[in-house]
Every structure is written in structure tokens, then in C-alpha cells.
Amino acid sequence: MIRLGIVGVGDMGSKYAEKIFTHDELGFKITACTRVKGKNLERIKQYMTDDIKIYDTDDSFFEGFDNKEFEIDAVLIVTPHYSHKKVAKAAFRRGLHVLCDKPAGVYLRQGREMIEAKPLNKQYGLIFHKRLYPINLELKKMIDSGVYGKVRRVSYIVTDNFRTQSYYKSAPWRSTWATDGGGTLLNQCSHNLDLICWLFGQPEKVTGFCSEGKYHKIEVEDEATVYMEWKDGLTGVFVASTGENPGINRLEISFDRAIVTCCPSCIRIEENPESAETYRKMAQDEYKAPLATIKEIPFQVPPPDTYLEVFKAFAQSITKLTPQTANGKEALMSLYVSNAAYLSSAKKETITLHEIGSDSELKFEEEFEEWLAKKSK
């Protein structure tokens, strides 16, 4: 069994702990955790045994580890965004494996330094469980196989993350630049931006339009539109909001030979008999479009519990050195996009994304952090 410490047993941390406690097949044994109290303690207290050490802070947690009060092989980080880097680096200094909840920090340097701190023989992954939804795996297969030709355009609308004002008041760290680090792009839509980068690769250019406090009395954005361009000519638009109801969750992909529309319950495929590019060049009729055939692939709603698959993959990456669901380097792409969208919106200009770690990218980090520091005052 892999001995696991959970740093941050809040709403999500207690949810993860319960899954791990009730699924021995994952291969973990929880030996220590932090901040277990209130409703979150009620959630897992039936599984807590006397030998599990509980600490108030991450500092006291690691002090307990150093004093050999408990033993762990890995740390699961489920703390507010700004603390991810501190906790991960503390774990890596002690030779521990790390699985971190999304995002990989608030700004790109945090995520990059987490990767740089990782020992070569240790594992570092992020909880991007939506990659494993069957519907998203099917989309990934379509794109990678080229069955419908090249992807030309992407439209992704995610307005089904409705939040009330009470939600933003539920924790003191929510919805401020200084403590949350961002709004719907960084918080609710990290998974969606990760899916975009996982499916299509990191975009080359980002133009953001962010509306702060449009629907709620908050500092950060609760609506955003992001226009993206890729090197191969692909263009995309991402729209997100926490103030609309009813909301939409729809991904539309335009291929050479098909339009594929994905909503939570199905994939709808409208397929041309031939490439649209070929037809455009060869057709003699000025207006007539080729007749598409339509089929739909249904999917389970809600999808299976893919958190379990993420935890299993993390365990096997330690014991069998197999790939994780999302490693630390992959997680930087969506963080880069959200950072670029914020800065683009503020400067009212398009941001070009560069190779992470390059001189141009490091210059971006400096500019973004300077902007974020001013926003956080």
C-alpha cells in the first residue's frame, strides 16, 4: 500500500479522502492529513482511525513528518490555489510523490517551479479527471485518428457553472485576486481549458475578454470569452460564465469532413461524403452544399467516477512507472492560457504564447505577475 498524506481536507479534500477510504483497490492508506473539522470531519469520521495523524497546517504536517510521527510515500494537495507551490515544493524536498488538485498554481511561474523542484525519480500529477470521461476519450480518438480530416475550428461554450452570491461568500479566500487568483477561467473552467489543450494542443495566440463582477459582487471575472489561434491555422472560441441559467455545455468541432457537436449526453456527427475543401474546389453549383449524413453516439449522464481512475493512475505511476492522467508539465498549458487571457483582457491586445521556459515566456511571467500584484492590492 502507498502511504498517503492529504494536505487540505476541505470540501474537495474530504470528498477525495472518502473515495480513497472506501476503495482499497486504489492502493492507498491514509496516514496523515490536515484541517479536518466541521462538516468535512463529519463526512469522513467513520473512516478515521486513531493511528491517522491530524494537523492544523501544512507546516505542522511536514514538521510531524520530519519528526517521524507518521510515514508517507506521497502527498495529495487540496489547498487554496496560492499554496499549491509551497506545499508541493515542501513534499518534493522530502522525496515524496505529489498529486495536486487543479490548477497548477495561480500564475505560470508557480507551476513551472513545481516541475523544476520535482526529483527525477518522483511522480507529479494533476487531477484533471475530465480527460477520462468516455465522451472526451471518444473525441480524442476522433481527432488523433484523423478520421474526419483536419480540425479547422473549435467553439466551446461552458455556461453551466452557475453560482449564487452565497457560494462566493462560503469561504474567505473565494473570489478575490489576492486569495483566489482569478475567477471562472482559473477556478471553475480549469478543466475545460485543460481539455482544449489536451485535445488540440497549446494555442499560439490568445485574446481575452473578461468581465469582472458582471453577475456577482466579486472582484474577479464571472464571465469570459477567449479567442485562440493555433500554428496550423486552427481557430477557437471559449465562452464561460457563472451567472447564466439555464447554462450550456457544448463543444463544436469543425473538421474537413464533419461537424462534431458534443454535449454531456451525446456526440452528434454530421459527416460530409467527401472533404469540404475538395468539394469547394470541384463543385460546379454556386450554392449547393454536399448532403451530410447524421449519427449520434449516446453517453452516460452523469459520467462514471473518473476521480477513481486518476487516483489509480497515480498509484500505478509510482508502483509500475506507467503514465498518469495529466502530468505536471501538461498542466501548465491551461494555466498559461488563463494567465494570457487575463493579461490580454487588461491590455486589450493579443498575447502570443511561447515555449514554456524560453526567454519570451519568462518575460510574459514577469509582466503577468506585475499586473496580478496590482490587482491584488
PDB file of N, CA and C in Angstrom, residues 58-127:
ATOM      1  N   ASP A  58      -0.163  22.966   6.962  1.00  0.00           N
ATOM      2  CA  ASP A  58       0.808  22.191   6.183  1.00  0.00           C
ATOM      3  C   ASP A  58       2.184  22.252   6.849  1.00  0.00           C
ATOM      4  N   ASP A  59       2.534  23.370   7.493  1.00  0.00           N
ATOM      5  CA  ASP A  59       3.825  23.458   8.172  1.00  0.00           C
ATOM      6  C   ASP A  59       3.927  22.437   9.301  1.00  0.00           C
ATOM      7  N   SER A  60       2.882  22.333  10.112  1.00  0.00           N
ATOM      8  CA  SER A  60       2.917  21.361  11.210  1.00  0.00           C
ATOM      9  C   SER A  60       2.868  19.934  10.678  1.00  0.00           C
ATOM     10  N   PHE A  61       2.201  19.746   9.548  1.00  0.00           N
ATOM     11  CA  PHE A  61       2.152  18.434   8.894  1.00  0.00           C
ATOM     12  C   PHE A  61       3.564  17.977   8.524  1.00  0.00           C
ATOM     13  N   PHE A  62       4.296  18.844   7.838  1.00  0.00           N
ATOM     14  CA  PHE A  62       5.638  18.457   7.412  1.00  0.00           C
ATOM     15  C   PHE A  62       6.602  18.383   8.597  1.00  0.00           C
ATOM     16  N   GLU A  63       6.367  19.190   9.612  1.00  0.00           N
ATOM     17  CA  GLU A  63       7.166  19.074  10.825  1.00  0.00           C
ATOM     18  C   GLU A  63       6.938  17.718  11.482  1.00  0.00           C
ATOM     19  N   GLY A  64       5.684  17.265  11.484  1.00  0.00           N
ATOM     20  CA  GLY A  64       5.386  15.940  12.014  1.00  0.00           C
ATOM     21  C   GLY A  64       6.064  14.839  11.225  1.00  0.00           C
ATOM     22  N   PHE A  65       6.100  15.008   9.911  1.00  0.00           N
ATOM     23  CA  PHE A  65       6.793  14.025   9.069  1.00  0.00           C
ATOM     24  C   PHE A  65       8.283  14.009   9.388  1.00  0.00           C
ATOM     25  N   ASP A  66       8.858  15.207   9.507  1.00  0.00           N
ATOM     26  CA  ASP A  66      10.289  15.293   9.809  1.00  0.00           C
ATOM     27  C   ASP A  66      10.614  14.669  11.159  1.00  0.00           C
ATOM     28  N   ASN A  67       9.672  14.764  12.090  1.00  0.00           N
ATOM     29  CA  ASN A  67       9.879  14.197  13.427  1.00  0.00           C
ATOM     30  C   ASN A  67       9.488  12.718  13.505  1.00  0.00           C
ATOM     31  N   LYS A  68       9.172  12.142  12.342  1.00  0.00           N
ATOM     32  CA  LYS A  68       8.837  10.707  12.245  1.00  0.00           C
ATOM     33  C   LYS A  68       7.596  10.337  13.061  1.00  0.00           C
ATOM     34  N   GLU A  69       6.638  11.288  13.139  1.00  0.00           N
ATOM     35  CA  GLU A  69       5.373  10.998  13.809  1.00  0.00           C
ATOM     36  C   GLU A  69       4.464  10.134  12.940  1.00  0.00           C
ATOM     37  N   PHE A  70       4.727  10.093  11.659  1.00  0.00           N
ATOM     38  CA  PHE A  70       3.997   9.233  10.724  1.00  0.00           C
ATOM     39  C   PHE A  70       4.881   9.012   9.503  1.00  0.00           C
ATOM     40  N   GLU A  71       4.470   8.078   8.662  1.00  0.00           N
ATOM     41  CA  GLU A  71       5.225   7.775   7.442  1.00  0.00           C
ATOM     42  C   GLU A  71       4.308   7.935   6.229  1.00  0.00           C
ATOM     43  N   ILE A  72       4.810   8.553   5.178  1.00  0.00           N
ATOM     44  CA  ILE A  72       4.074   8.685   3.921  1.00  0.00           C
ATOM     45  C   ILE A  72       5.034   8.511   2.747  1.00  0.00           C
ATOM     46  N   ASP A  73       4.462   8.094   1.630  1.00  0.00           N
ATOM     47  CA  ASP A  73       5.203   7.992   0.377  1.00  0.00           C
ATOM     48  C   ASP A  73       4.794   9.094  -0.598  1.00  0.00           C
ATOM     49  N   ALA A  74       3.580   9.625  -0.406  1.00  0.00           N
ATOM     50  CA  ALA A  74       3.028  10.593  -1.353  1.00  0.00           C
ATOM     51  C   ALA A  74       2.126  11.576  -0.636  1.00  0.00           C
ATOM     52  N   VAL A  75       1.930  12.736  -1.278  1.00  0.00           N
ATOM     53  CA  VAL A  75       1.068  13.784  -0.738  1.00  0.00           C
ATOM     54  C   VAL A  75       0.006  14.147  -1.769  1.00  0.00           C
ATOM     55  N   LEU A  76      -1.226  14.257  -1.293  1.00  0.00           N
ATOM     56  CA  LEU A  76      -2.329  14.771  -2.110  1.00  0.00           C
ATOM     57  C   LEU A  76      -2.620  16.189  -1.639  1.00  0.00           C
ATOM     58  N   ILE A  77      -2.483  17.170  -2.560  1.00  0.00           N
ATOM     59  CA  ILE A  77      -2.640  18.584  -2.213  1.00  0.00           C
ATOM     60  C   ILE A  77      -4.022  19.070  -2.643  1.00  0.00           C
ATOM     61  N   VAL A  78      -4.816  19.534  -1.665  1.00  0.00           N
ATOM     62  CA  VAL A  78      -6.167  20.040  -1.948  1.00  0.00           C
ATOM     63  C   VAL A  78      -6.362  21.323  -1.139  1.00  0.00           C
ATOM     64  N   THR A  79      -5.479  22.270  -1.360  1.00  0.00           N
ATOM     65  CA  THR A  79      -5.492  23.531  -0.629  1.00  0.00           C
ATOM     66  C   THR A  79      -5.841  24.670  -1.587  1.00  0.00           C
ATOM     67  N   PRO A  80      -6.089  25.897  -1.086  1.00  0.00           N
ATOM     68  CA  PRO A  80      -6.314  27.027  -1.985  1.00  0.00           C
ATOM     69  C   PRO A  80      -5.162  27.206  -2.978  1.00  0.00           C
ATOM     70  N   HIS A  81      -5.479  27.792  -4.123  1.00  0.00           N
ATOM     71  CA  HIS A  81      -4.576  27.817  -5.267  1.00  0.00           C
ATOM     72  C   HIS A  81      -3.183  28.356  -4.959  1.00  0.00           C
ATOM     73  N   TYR A  82      -3.126  29.448  -4.220  1.00  0.00           N
ATOM     74  CA  TYR A  82      -1.833  30.095  -3.996  1.00  0.00           C
ATOM     75  C   TYR A  82      -0.855  29.207  -3.230  1.00  0.00           C
ATOM     76  N   SER A  83      -1.355  28.272  -2.449  1.00  0.00           N
ATOM     77  CA  SER A  83      -0.478  27.451  -1.615  1.00  0.00           C
ATOM     78  C   SER A  83       0.036  26.198  -2.310  1.00  0.00           C
ATOM     79  N   HIS A  84      -0.442  25.909  -3.513  1.00  0.00           N
ATOM     80  CA  HIS A  84      -0.042  24.670  -4.181  1.00  0.00           C
ATOM     81  C   HIS A  84       1.476  24.552  -4.324  1.00  0.00           C
ATOM     82  N   LYS A  85       2.109  25.642  -4.757  1.00  0.00           N
ATOM     83  CA  LYS A  85       3.556  25.582  -4.972  1.00  0.00           C
ATOM     84  C   LYS A  85       4.301  25.315  -3.669  1.00  0.00           C
ATOM     85  N   LYS A  86       3.935  26.030  -2.619  1.00  0.00           N
ATOM     86  CA  LYS A  86       4.628  25.869  -1.335  1.00  0.00           C
ATOM     87  C   LYS A  86       4.539  24.430  -0.832  1.00  0.00           C
ATOM     88  N   VAL A  87       3.342  23.866  -0.880  1.00  0.00           N
ATOM     89  CA  VAL A  87       3.148  22.510  -0.357  1.00  0.00           C
ATOM     90  C   VAL A  87       3.871  21.488  -1.243  1.00  0.00           C
ATOM     91  N   ALA A  88       3.774  21.644  -2.558  1.00  0.00           N
ATOM     92  CA  ALA A  88       4.428  20.703  -3.476  1.00  0.00           C
ATOM     93  C   ALA A  88       5.944  20.724  -3.292  1.00  0.00           C
ATOM     94  N   LYS A  89       6.516  21.915  -3.197  1.00  0.00           N
ATOM     95  CA  LYS A  89       7.966  22.004  -3.042  1.00  0.00           C
ATOM     96  C   LYS A  89       8.413  21.418  -1.709  1.00  0.00           C
ATOM     97  N   ALA A  90       7.605  21.610  -0.667  1.00  0.00           N
ATOM     98  CA  ALA A  90       7.929  21.007   0.632  1.00  0.00           C
ATOM     99  C   ALA A  90       7.918  19.485   0.539  1.00  0.00           C
ATOM    100  N   ALA A  91       6.971  18.947  -0.207  1.00  0.00           N
ATOM    101  CA  ALA A  91       6.896  17.493  -0.379  1.00  0.00           C
ATOM    102  C   ALA A  91       8.071  16.977  -1.204  1.00  0.00           C
ATOM    103  N   PHE A  92       8.389  17.673  -2.281  1.00  0.00           N
ATOM    104  CA  PHE A  92       9.494  17.237  -3.141  1.00  0.00           C
ATOM    105  C   PHE A  92      10.831  17.283  -2.400  1.00  0.00           C
ATOM    106  N   ARG A  93      11.019  18.287  -1.542  1.00  0.00           N
ATOM    107  CA  ARG A  93      12.265  18.367  -0.765  1.00  0.00           C
ATOM    108  C   ARG A  93      12.434  17.150   0.132  1.00  0.00           C
ATOM    109  N   ARG A  94      11.334  16.535   0.477  1.00  0.00           N
ATOM    110  CA  ARG A  94      11.373  15.363   1.352  1.00  0.00           C
ATOM    111  C   ARG A  94      11.297  14.059   0.565  1.00  0.00           C
ATOM    112  N   GLY A  95      11.414  14.145  -0.735  1.00  0.00           N
ATOM    113  CA  GLY A  95      11.453  12.942  -1.567  1.00  0.00           C
ATOM    114  C   GLY A  95      10.123  12.238  -1.708  1.00  0.00           C
ATOM    115  N   LEU A  96       9.022  13.014  -1.709  1.00  0.00           N
ATOM    116  CA  LEU A  96       7.692  12.429  -1.788  1.00  0.00           C
ATOM    117  C   LEU A  96       7.084  12.622  -3.174  1.00  0.00           C
ATOM    118  N   HIS A  97       6.205  11.720  -3.556  1.00  0.00           N
ATOM    119  CA  HIS A  97       5.419  11.879  -4.776  1.00  0.00           C
ATOM    120  C   HIS A  97       4.293  12.865  -4.501  1.00  0.00           C
ATOM    121  N   VAL A  98       3.796  13.537  -5.550  1.00  0.00           N
ATOM    122  CA  VAL A  98       2.770  14.566  -5.366  1.00  0.00           C
ATOM    123  C   VAL A  98       1.664  14.423  -6.393  1.00  0.00           C
ATOM    124  N   LEU A  99       0.433  14.445  -5.892  1.00  0.00           N
ATOM    125  CA  LEU A  99      -0.753  14.598  -6.744  1.00  0.00           C
ATOM    126  C   LEU A  99      -1.456  15.859  -6.262  1.00  0.00           C
ATOM    127  N   CYS A 100      -1.686  16.803  -7.185  1.00  0.00           N
ATOM    128  CA  CYS A 100      -2.211  18.114  -6.811  1.00  0.00           C
ATOM    129  C   CYS A 100      -3.556  18.356  -7.487  1.00  0.00           C
ATOM    130  N   ASP A 101      -4.468  18.938  -6.735  1.00  0.00           N
ATOM    131  CA  ASP A 101      -5.727  19.349  -7.332  1.00  0.00           C
ATOM    132  C   ASP A 101      -5.464  20.511  -8.286  1.00  0.00           C
ATOM    133  N   LYS A 102      -6.361  20.734  -9.231  1.00  0.00           N
ATOM    134  CA  LYS A 102      -6.192  21.833 -10.179  1.00  0.00           C
ATOM    135  C   LYS A 102      -6.409  23.169  -9.485  1.00  0.00           C
ATOM    136  N   PRO A 103      -5.852  24.260 -10.031  1.00  0.00           N
ATOM    137  CA  PRO A 103      -4.893  24.341 -11.134  1.00  0.00           C
ATOM    138  C   PRO A 103      -3.473  24.165 -10.614  1.00  0.00           C
ATOM    139  N   ALA A 104      -2.503  24.211 -11.539  1.00  0.00           N
ATOM    140  CA  ALA A 104      -1.099  24.041 -11.151  1.00  0.00           C
ATOM    141  C   ALA A 104      -0.524  25.368 -10.656  1.00  0.00           C
ATOM    142  N   GLY A 105      -1.250  26.030  -9.757  1.00  0.00           N
ATOM    143  CA  GLY A 105      -0.834  27.325  -9.263  1.00  0.00           C
ATOM    144  C   GLY A 105      -1.739  28.423  -9.799  1.00  0.00           C
ATOM    145  N   VAL A 106      -1.461  29.645  -9.381  1.00  0.00           N
ATOM    146  CA  VAL A 106      -2.222  30.799  -9.835  1.00  0.00           C
ATOM    147  C   VAL A 106      -1.579  31.421 -11.066  1.00  0.00           C
ATOM    148  N   TYR A 107      -0.265  31.459 -11.086  1.00  0.00           N
ATOM    149  CA  TYR A 107       0.448  32.006 -12.238  1.00  0.00           C
ATOM    150  C   TYR A 107       1.516  31.024 -12.690  1.00  0.00           C
ATOM    151  N   LEU A 108       1.952  31.210 -13.923  1.00  0.00           N
ATOM    152  CA  LEU A 108       2.735  30.186 -14.603  1.00  0.00           C
ATOM    153  C   LEU A 108       4.049  29.863 -13.897  1.00  0.00           C
ATOM    154  N   ARG A 109       4.683  30.860 -13.313  1.00  0.00           N
ATOM    155  CA  ARG A 109       5.959  30.592 -12.640  1.00  0.00           C
ATOM    156  C   ARG A 109       5.780  29.596 -11.504  1.00  0.00           C
ATOM    157  N   GLN A 110       4.646  29.683 -10.803  1.00  0.00           N
ATOM    158  CA  GLN A 110       4.402  28.726  -9.727  1.00  0.00           C
ATOM    159  C   GLN A 110       4.405  27.293 -10.269  1.00  0.00           C
ATOM    160  N   GLY A 111       3.655  27.076 -11.349  1.00  0.00           N
ATOM    161  CA  GLY A 111       3.587  25.739 -11.935  1.00  0.00           C
ATOM    162  C   GLY A 111       4.929  25.275 -12.464  1.00  0.00           C
ATOM    163  N   ARG A 112       5.654  26.184 -13.081  1.00  0.00           N
ATOM    164  CA  ARG A 112       6.966  25.829 -13.637  1.00  0.00           C
ATOM    165  C   ARG A 112       7.948  25.463 -12.530  1.00  0.00           C
ATOM    166  N   GLU A 113       7.938  26.228 -11.438  1.00  0.00           N
ATOM    167  CA  GLU A 113       8.860  25.941 -10.341  1.00  0.00           C
ATOM    168  C   GLU A 113       8.506  24.641  -9.624  1.00  0.00           C
ATOM    169  N   MET A 114       7.247  24.255  -9.638  1.00  0.00           N
ATOM    170  CA  MET A 114       6.866  22.969  -9.063  1.00  0.00           C
ATOM    171  C   MET A 114       7.499  21.827  -9.850  1.00  0.00           C
ATOM    172  N   ILE A 115       7.491  21.957 -11.161  1.00  0.00           N
ATOM    173  CA  ILE A 115       8.102  20.928 -12.001  1.00  0.00           C
ATOM    174  C   ILE A 115       9.612  20.898 -11.790  1.00  0.00           C
ATOM    175  N   GLU A 116      10.217  22.064 -11.716  1.00  0.00           N
ATOM    176  CA  GLU A 116      11.663  22.136 -11.536  1.00  0.00           C
ATOM    177  C   GLU A 116      12.102  21.568 -10.192  1.00  0.00           C
ATOM    178  N   ALA A 117      11.201  21.619  -9.198  1.00  0.00           N
ATOM    179  CA  ALA A 117      11.535  21.112  -7.859  1.00  0.00           C
ATOM    180  C   ALA A 117      11.393  19.597  -7.749  1.00  0.00           C
ATOM    181  N   LYS A 118      10.723  18.970  -8.696  1.00  0.00           N
ATOM    182  CA  LYS A 118      10.445  17.525  -8.609  1.00  0.00           C
ATOM    183  C   LYS A 118      11.717  16.698  -8.802  1.00  0.00           C
ATOM    184  N   PRO A 119      12.030  15.812  -7.869  1.00  0.00           N
ATOM    185  CA  PRO A 119      13.154  14.894  -8.080  1.00  0.00           C
ATOM    186  C   PRO A 119      12.889  13.989  -9.283  1.00  0.00           C
ATOM    187  N   LEU A 120      13.928  13.579  -9.955  1.00  0.00           N
ATOM    188  CA  LEU A 120      13.780  12.796 -11.183  1.00  0.00           C
ATOM    189  C   LEU A 120      13.018  11.494 -10.968  1.00  0.00           C
ATOM    190  N   ASN A 121      13.171  10.893  -9.808  1.00  0.00           N
ATOM    191  CA  ASN A 121      12.559   9.586  -9.571  1.00  0.00           C
ATOM    192  C   ASN A 121      11.207   9.675  -8.862  1.00  0.00           C
ATOM    193  N   LYS A 122      10.614  10.866  -8.811  1.00  0.00           N
ATOM    194  CA  LYS A 122       9.322  11.027  -8.160  1.00  0.00           C
ATOM    195  C   LYS A 122       8.244  11.419  -9.156  1.00  0.00           C
ATOM    196  N   GLN A 123       7.002  11.107  -8.805  1.00  0.00           N
ATOM    197  CA  GLN A 123       5.869  11.377  -9.684  1.00  0.00           C
ATOM    198  C   GLN A 123       5.152  12.657  -9.258  1.00  0.00           C
ATOM    199  N   TYR A 124       4.661  13.380 -10.271  1.00  0.00           N
ATOM    200  CA  TYR A 124       3.914  14.613 -10.017  1.00  0.00           C
ATOM    201  C   TYR A 124       2.773  14.686 -11.025  1.00  0.00           C
ATOM    202  N   GLY A 125       1.549  14.680 -10.510  1.00  0.00           N
ATOM    203  CA  GLY A 125       0.391  14.716 -11.395  1.00  0.00           C
ATOM    204  C   GLY A 125      -0.650  15.710 -10.928  1.00  0.00           C
ATOM    205  N   LEU A 126      -1.570  16.043 -11.823  1.00  0.00           N
ATOM    206  CA  LEU A 126      -2.685  16.944 -11.536  1.00  0.00           C
ATOM    207  C   LEU A 126      -4.003  16.194 -11.711  1.00  0.00           C
ATOM    208  N   ILE A 127      -5.012  16.617 -10.953  1.00  0.00           N
ATOM    209  CA  ILE A 127      -6.319  15.967 -11.010  1.00  0.00           C
ATOM    210  C   ILE A 127      -7.161  16.605 -12.120  1.00  0.00           C
TER     211      ILE A 127
END
